[in-house]
PDB file of C-alpha atoms in Angstrom:
ATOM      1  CA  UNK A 231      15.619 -63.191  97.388  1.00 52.00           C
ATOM      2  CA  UNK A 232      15.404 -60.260  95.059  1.00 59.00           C
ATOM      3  CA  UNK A 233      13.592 -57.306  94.943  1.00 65.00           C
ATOM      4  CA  UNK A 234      11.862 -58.372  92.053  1.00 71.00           C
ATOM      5  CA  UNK A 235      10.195 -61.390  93.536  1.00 76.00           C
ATOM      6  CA  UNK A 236       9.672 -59.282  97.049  1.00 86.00           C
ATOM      7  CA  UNK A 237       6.580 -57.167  94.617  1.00 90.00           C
ATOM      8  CA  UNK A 238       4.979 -61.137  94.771  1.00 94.00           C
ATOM      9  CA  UNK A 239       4.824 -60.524  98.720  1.00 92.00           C
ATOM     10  CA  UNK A 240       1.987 -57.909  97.913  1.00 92.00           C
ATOM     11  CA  UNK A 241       1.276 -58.640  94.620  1.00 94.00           C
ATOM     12  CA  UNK A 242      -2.232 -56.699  94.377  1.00 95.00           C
ATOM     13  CA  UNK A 243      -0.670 -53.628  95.656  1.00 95.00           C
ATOM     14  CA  UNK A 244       2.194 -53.997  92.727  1.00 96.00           C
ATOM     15  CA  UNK A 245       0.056 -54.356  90.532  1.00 97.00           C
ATOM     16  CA  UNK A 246      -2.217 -51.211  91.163  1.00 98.00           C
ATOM     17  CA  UNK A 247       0.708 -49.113  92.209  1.00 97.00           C
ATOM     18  CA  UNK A 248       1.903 -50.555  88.584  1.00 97.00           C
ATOM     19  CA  UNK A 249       0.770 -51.831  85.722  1.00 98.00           C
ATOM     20  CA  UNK A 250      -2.964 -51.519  86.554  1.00 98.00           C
ATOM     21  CA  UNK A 251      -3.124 -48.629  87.862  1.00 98.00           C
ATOM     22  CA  UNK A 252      -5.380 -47.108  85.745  1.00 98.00           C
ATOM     23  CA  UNK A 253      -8.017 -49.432  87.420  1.00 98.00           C
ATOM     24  CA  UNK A 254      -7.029 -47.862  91.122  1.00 98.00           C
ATOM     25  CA  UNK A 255      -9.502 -46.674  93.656  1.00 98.00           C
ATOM     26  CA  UNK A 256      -8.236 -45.140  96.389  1.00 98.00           C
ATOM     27  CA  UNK A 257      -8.889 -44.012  99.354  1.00 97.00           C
ATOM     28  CA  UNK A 258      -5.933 -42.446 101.763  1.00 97.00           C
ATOM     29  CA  UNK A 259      -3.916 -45.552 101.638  1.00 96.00           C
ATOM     30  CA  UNK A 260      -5.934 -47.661 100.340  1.00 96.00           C
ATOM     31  CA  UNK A 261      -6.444 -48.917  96.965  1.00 97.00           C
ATOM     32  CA  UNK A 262      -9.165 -51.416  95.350  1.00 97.00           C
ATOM     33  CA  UNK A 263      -9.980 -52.809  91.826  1.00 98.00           C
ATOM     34  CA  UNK A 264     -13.486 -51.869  90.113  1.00 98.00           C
ATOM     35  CA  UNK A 265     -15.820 -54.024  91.900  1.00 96.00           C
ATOM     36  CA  UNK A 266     -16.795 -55.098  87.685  1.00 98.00           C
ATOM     37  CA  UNK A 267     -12.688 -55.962  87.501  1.00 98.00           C
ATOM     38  CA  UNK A 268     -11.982 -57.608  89.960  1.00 97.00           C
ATOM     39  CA  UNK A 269     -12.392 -57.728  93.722  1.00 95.00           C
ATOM     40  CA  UNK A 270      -9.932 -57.592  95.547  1.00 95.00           C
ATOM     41  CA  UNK A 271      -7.968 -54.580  98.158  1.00 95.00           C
ATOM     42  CA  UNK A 272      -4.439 -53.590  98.805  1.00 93.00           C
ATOM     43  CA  UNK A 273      -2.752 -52.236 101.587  1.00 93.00           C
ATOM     44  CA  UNK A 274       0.701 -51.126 101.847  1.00 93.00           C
ATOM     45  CA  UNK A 275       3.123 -53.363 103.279  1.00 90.00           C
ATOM     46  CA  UNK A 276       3.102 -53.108 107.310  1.00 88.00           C
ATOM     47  CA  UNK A 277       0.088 -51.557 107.631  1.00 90.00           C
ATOM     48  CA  UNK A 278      -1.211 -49.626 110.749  1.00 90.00           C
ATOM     49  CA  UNK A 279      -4.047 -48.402 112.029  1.00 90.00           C
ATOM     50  CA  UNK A 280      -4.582 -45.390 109.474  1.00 93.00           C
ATOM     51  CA  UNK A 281      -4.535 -47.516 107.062  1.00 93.00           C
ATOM     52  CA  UNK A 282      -6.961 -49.851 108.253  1.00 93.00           C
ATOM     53  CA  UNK A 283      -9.332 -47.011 109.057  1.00 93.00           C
ATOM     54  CA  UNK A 284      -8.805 -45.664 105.023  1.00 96.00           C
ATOM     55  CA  UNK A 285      -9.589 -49.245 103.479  1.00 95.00           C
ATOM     56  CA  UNK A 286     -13.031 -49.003 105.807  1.00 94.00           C
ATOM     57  CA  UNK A 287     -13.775 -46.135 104.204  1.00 95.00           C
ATOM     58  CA  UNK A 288     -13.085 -47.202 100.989  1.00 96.00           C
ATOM     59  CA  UNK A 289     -14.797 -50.200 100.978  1.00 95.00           C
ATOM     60  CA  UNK A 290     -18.177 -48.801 102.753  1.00 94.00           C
ATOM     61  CA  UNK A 291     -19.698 -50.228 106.301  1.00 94.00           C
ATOM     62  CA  UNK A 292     -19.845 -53.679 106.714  1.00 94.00           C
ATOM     63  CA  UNK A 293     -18.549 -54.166 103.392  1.00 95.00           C
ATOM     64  CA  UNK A 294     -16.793 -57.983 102.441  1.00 94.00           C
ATOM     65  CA  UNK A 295     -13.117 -57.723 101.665  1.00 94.00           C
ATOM     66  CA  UNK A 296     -11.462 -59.945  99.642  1.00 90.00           C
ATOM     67  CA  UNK A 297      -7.573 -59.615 100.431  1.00 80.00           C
ATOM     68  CA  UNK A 298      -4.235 -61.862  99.558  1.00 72.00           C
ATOM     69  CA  UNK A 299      -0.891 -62.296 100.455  1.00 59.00           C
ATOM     70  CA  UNK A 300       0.265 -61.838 104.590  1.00 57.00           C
ATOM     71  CA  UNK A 301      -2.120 -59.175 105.900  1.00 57.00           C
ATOM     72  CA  UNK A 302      -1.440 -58.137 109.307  1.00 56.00           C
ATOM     73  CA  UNK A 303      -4.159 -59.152 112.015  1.00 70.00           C
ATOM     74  CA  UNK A 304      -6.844 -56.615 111.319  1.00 77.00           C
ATOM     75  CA  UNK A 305      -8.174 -54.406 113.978  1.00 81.00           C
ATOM     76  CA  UNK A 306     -10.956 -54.419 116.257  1.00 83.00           C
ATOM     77  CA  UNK A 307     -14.088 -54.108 114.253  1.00 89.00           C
ATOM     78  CA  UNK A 308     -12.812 -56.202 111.454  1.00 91.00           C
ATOM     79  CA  UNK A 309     -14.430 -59.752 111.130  1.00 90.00           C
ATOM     80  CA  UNK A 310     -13.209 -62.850 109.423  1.00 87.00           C
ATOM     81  CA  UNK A 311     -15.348 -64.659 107.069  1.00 89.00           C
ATOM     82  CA  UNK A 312     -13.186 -66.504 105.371  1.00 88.00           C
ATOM     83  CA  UNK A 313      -9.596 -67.384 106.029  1.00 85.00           C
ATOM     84  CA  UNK A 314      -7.324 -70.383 103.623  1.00 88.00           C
ATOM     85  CA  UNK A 315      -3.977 -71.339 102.479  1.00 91.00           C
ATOM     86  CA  UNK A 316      -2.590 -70.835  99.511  1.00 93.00           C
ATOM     87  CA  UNK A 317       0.402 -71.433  97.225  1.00 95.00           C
ATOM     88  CA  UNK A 318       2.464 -68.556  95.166  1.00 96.00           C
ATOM     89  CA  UNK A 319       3.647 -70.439  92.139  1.00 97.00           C
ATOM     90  CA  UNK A 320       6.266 -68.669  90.086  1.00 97.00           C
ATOM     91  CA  UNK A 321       7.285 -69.923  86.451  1.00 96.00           C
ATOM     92  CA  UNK A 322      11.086 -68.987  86.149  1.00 92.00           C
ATOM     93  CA  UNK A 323      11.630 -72.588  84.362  1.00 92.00           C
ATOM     94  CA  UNK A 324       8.124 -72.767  82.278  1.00 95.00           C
ATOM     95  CA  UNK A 325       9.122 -73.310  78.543  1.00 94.00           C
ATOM     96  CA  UNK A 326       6.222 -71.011  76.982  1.00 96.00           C
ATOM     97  CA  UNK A 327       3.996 -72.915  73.506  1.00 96.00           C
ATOM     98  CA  UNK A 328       1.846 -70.679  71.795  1.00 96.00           C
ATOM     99  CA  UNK A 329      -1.420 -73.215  70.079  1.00 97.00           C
ATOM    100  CA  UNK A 330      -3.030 -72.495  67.080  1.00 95.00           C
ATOM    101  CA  UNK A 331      -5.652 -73.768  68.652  1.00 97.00           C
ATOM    102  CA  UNK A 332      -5.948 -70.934  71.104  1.00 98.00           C
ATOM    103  CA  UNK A 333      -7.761 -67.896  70.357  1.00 97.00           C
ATOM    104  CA  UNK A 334      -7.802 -64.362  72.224  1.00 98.00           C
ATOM    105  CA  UNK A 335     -11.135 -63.432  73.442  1.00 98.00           C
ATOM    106  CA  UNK A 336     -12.981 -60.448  73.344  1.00 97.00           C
ATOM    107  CA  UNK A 337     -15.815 -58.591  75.075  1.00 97.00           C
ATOM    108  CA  UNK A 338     -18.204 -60.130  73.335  1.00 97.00           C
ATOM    109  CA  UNK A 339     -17.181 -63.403  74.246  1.00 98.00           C
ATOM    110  CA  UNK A 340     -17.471 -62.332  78.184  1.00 98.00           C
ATOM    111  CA  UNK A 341     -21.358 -64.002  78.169  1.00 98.00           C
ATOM    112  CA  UNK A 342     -19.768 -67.113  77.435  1.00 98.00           C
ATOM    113  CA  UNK A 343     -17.281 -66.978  80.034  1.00 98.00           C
ATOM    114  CA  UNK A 344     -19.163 -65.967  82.960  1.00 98.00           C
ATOM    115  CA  UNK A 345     -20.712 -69.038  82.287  1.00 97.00           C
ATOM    116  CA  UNK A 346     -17.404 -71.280  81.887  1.00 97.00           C
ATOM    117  CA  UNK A 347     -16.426 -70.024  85.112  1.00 97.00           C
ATOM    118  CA  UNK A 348     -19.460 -71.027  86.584  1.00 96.00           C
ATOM    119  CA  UNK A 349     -19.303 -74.089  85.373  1.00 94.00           C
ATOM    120  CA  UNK A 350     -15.831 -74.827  86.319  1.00 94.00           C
ATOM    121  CA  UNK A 351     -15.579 -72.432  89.504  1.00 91.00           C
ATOM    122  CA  UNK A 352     -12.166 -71.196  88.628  1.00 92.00           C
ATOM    123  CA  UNK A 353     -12.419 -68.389  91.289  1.00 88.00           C
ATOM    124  CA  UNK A 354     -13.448 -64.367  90.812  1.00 91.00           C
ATOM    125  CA  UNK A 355     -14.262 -63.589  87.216  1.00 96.00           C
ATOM    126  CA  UNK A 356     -16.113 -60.512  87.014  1.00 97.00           C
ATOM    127  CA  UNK A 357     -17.870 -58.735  83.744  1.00 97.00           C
ATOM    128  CA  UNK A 358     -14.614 -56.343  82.998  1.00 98.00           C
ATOM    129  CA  UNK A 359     -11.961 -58.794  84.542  1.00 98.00           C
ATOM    130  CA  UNK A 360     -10.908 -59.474  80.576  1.00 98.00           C
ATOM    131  CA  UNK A 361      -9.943 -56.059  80.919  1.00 98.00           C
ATOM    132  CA  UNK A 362      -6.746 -56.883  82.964  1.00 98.00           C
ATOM    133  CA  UNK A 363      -5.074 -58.630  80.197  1.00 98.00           C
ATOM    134  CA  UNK A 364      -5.188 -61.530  77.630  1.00 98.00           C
ATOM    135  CA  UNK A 365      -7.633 -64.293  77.878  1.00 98.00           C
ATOM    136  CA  UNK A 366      -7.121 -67.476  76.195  1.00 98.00           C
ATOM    137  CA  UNK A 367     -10.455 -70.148  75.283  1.00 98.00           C
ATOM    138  CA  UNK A 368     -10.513 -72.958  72.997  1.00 98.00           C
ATOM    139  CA  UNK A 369     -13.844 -74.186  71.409  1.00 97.00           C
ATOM    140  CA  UNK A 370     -15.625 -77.322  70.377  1.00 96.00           C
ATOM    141  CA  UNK A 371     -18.197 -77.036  67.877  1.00 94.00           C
ATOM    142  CA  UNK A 372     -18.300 -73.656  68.651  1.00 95.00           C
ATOM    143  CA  UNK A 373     -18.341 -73.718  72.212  1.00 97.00           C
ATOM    144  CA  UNK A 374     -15.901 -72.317  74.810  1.00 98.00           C
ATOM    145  CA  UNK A 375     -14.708 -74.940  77.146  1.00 98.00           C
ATOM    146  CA  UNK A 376     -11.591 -73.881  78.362  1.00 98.00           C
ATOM    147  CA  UNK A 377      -9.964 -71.236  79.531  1.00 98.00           C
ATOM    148  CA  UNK A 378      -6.634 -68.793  80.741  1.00 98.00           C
ATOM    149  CA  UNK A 379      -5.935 -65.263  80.895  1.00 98.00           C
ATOM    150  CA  UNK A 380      -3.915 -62.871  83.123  1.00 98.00           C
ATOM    151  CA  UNK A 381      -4.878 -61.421  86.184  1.00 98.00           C
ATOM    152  CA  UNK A 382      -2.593 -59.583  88.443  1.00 97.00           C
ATOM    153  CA  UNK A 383       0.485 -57.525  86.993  1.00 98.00           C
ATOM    154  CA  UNK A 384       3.359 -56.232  89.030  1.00 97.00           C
ATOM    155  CA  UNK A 385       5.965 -54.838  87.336  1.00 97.00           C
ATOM    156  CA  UNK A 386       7.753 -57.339  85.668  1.00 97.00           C
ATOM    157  CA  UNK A 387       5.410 -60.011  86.195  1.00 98.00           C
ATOM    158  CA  UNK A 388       2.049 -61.406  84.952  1.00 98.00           C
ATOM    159  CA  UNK A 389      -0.346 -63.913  86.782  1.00 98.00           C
ATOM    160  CA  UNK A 390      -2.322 -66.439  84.972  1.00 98.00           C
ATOM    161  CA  UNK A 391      -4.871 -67.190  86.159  1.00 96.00           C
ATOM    162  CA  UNK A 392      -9.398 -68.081  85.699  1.00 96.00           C
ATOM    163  CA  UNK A 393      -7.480 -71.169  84.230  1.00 97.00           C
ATOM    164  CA  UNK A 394     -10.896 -73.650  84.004  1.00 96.00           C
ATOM    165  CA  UNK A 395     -12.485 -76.421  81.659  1.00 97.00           C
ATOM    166  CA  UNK A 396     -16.101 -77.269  81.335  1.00 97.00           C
ATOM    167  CA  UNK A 397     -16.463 -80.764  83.279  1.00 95.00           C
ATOM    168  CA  UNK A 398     -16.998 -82.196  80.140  1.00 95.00           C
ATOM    169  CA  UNK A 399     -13.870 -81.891  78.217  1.00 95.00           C
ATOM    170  CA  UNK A 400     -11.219 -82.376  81.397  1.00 93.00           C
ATOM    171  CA  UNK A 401      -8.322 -84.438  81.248  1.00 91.00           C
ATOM    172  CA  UNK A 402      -7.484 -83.720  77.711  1.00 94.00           C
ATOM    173  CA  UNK A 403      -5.053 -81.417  78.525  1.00 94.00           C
ATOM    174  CA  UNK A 404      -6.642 -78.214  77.344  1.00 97.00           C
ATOM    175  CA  UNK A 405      -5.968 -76.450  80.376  1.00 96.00           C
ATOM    176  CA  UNK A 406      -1.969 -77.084  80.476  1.00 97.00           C
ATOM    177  CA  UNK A 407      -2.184 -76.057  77.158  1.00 98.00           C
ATOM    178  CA  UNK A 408      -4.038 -72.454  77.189  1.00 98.00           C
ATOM    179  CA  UNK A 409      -1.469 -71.800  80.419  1.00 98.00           C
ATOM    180  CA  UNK A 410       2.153 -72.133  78.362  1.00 98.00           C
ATOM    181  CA  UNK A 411      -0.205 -70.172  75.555  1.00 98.00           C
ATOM    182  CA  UNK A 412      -1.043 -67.299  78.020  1.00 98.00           C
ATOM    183  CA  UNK A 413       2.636 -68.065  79.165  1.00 98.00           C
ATOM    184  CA  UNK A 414       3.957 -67.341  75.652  1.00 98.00           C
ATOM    185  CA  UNK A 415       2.564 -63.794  75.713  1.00 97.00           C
ATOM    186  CA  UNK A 416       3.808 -63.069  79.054  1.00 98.00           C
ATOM    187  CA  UNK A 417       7.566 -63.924  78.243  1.00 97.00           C
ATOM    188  CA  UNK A 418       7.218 -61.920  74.887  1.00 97.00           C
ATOM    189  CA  UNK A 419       6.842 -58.622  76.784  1.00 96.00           C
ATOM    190  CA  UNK A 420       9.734 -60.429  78.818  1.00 97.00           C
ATOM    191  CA  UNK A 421       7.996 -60.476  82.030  1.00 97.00           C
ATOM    192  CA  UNK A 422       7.483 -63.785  83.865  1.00 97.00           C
ATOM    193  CA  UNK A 423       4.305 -65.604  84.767  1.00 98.00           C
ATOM    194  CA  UNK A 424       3.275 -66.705  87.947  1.00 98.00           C
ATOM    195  CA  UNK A 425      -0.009 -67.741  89.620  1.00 97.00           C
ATOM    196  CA  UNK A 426      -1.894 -69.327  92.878  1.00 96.00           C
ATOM    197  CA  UNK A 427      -3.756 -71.766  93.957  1.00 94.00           C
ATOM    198  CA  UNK A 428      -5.345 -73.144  96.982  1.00 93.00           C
ATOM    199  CA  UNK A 429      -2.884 -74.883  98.493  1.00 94.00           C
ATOM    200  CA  UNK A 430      -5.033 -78.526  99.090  1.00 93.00           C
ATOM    201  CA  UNK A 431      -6.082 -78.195  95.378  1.00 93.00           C
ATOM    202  CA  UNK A 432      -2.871 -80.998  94.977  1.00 94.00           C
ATOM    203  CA  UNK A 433      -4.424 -82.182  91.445  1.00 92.00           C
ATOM    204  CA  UNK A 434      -4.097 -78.663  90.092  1.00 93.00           C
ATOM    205  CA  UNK A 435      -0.314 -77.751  91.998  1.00 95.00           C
ATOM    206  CA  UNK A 436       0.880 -80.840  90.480  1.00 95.00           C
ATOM    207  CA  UNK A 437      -0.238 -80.137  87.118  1.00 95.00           C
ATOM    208  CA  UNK A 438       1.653 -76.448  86.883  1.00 96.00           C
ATOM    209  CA  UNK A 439       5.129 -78.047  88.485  1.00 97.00           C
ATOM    210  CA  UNK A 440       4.671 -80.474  85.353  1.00 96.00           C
ATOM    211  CA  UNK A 441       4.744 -77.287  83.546  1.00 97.00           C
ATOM    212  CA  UNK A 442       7.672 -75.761  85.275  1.00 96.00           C
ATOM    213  CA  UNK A 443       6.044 -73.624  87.977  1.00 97.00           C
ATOM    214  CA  UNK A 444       7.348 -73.864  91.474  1.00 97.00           C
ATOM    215  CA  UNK A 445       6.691 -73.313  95.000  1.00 96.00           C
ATOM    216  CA  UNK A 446       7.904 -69.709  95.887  1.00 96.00           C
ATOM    217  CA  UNK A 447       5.698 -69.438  99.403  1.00 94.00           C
ATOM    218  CA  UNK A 448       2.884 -69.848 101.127  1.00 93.00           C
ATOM    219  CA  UNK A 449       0.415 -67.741 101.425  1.00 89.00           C
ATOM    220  CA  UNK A 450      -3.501 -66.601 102.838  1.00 85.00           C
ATOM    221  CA  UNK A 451      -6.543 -65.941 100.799  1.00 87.00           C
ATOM    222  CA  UNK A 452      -9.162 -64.210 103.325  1.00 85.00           C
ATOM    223  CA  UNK A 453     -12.376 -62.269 103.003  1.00 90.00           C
ATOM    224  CA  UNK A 454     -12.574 -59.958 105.985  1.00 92.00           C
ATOM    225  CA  UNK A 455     -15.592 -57.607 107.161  1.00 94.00           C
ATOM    226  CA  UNK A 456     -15.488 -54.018 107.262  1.00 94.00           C
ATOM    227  CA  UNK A 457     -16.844 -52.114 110.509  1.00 93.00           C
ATOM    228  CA  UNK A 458     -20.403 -50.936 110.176  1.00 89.00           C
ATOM    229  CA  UNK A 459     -19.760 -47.532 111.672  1.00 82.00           C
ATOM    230  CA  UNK A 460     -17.156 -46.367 109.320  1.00 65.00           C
ATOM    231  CA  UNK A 461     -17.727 -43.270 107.026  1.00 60.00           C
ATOM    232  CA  UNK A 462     -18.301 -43.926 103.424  1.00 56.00           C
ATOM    233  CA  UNK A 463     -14.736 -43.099 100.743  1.00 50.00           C
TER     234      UNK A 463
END
């Protein structure tokens, strides 16, 4: 395996360390999106009890932690709330379309898609998450009701991802569509999209192999809890 895919072991990391780190918090070792961009925490690969201890800080007592990718067991204190597989799809063999049909949104349009997504419950969208790179919608009649934009950005790399349809309009294929449109922008900066999914979401993992995404591991989404008697970053 190559370097280049090893950044997709940690991608959140990569992608603050990166690309996006002019969104970085940090704390010691620790670094965190915006809560408003997005909410999820990196640690460095490996990490030990220092580190731990730095991410508790940063993320304030008792404080939910959204984290991805293989996480070693968290120390005493920490608390699981949520723990589920996952699939890291990467698109090495996606043939990119841009649609006409497509059209980049903007801030303004953010009202609109806080309400797609929770609609469609695509996953975290937050106010200032359009902020981390192209978004994607199609309308009807004036209406957004679908959805793709990119996410996560290690170098070399883009994810796609709040990828979503309002109930009414699925299986037309908008969705497909608006990802080998958010696709097409990714390859023109000649990076190369990738993206995740829960891995029993089998409708949605066939769809993007279809498209020419495949399996590249498996992987954990979890929410841990932070200790309640840690100072605040």
């Amino acid at each position: 395996m190559s370097d280049r895919h090893l950044l997709l072991d940690n991608p959140v990391w990569a992608s603050l360390t990166g690309p996006h780190a002019r969104f970085a918090e940090r704390h010691g070792s620790a670094l965190r999106y915006p809560d408003d961009v997005s909410p999820f925490f990196a640690l460095p690969d490996d990490p030990g009890p220092a580190d731990w201890s730095d991410l508790a800080a940063l993320a304030g007592p008792g404080a939910t932690v959204p984290v991805t990718g293989e996480v070693a067991a968290a120390p005493d204190g920490w608390e699981v709330v949520a723990h589920g597989g996952g699939v890291q799809l990467v698109g090495d063999d996606v043939v990119p379309a841009r649609d006409d049909e497509a059209v980049r949104l903007q801030a303004s349009d953010v009202p609109e898609m806080l309400d797609l997504v929770a609609r469609a419950q695509p996953g975290p969208f937050r106010p200032r998450t359009i902020e981390m790179g192209v978004y994607l919608g199609i309308r009807r009649r004036g209406a957004l009701v679908a959805m793709a934009g990119e996410r996560l950005h290690p170098p070399g790399w883009t994810e796609i991802s709040a990828v979503c349809t309002d109930p009414a309009f699925r299986r037309r294929g908008l969705a497909s569509r608006l990802v080998l449109a958010v696709a097409a922008g990714i390859r023109a900066r000649g990076e190369t999209p990738f993206l995740h999914a829960a891995a029993n979401n089998t409708t949605a993992i066939r769809v993007y192999e279809t498209l020419g995404f495949h399996l590249r591991r498996r992987t954990t989404f979890a929410t841990l809890r932070a200790p309640a008697d840690v100072p605040v970053a």
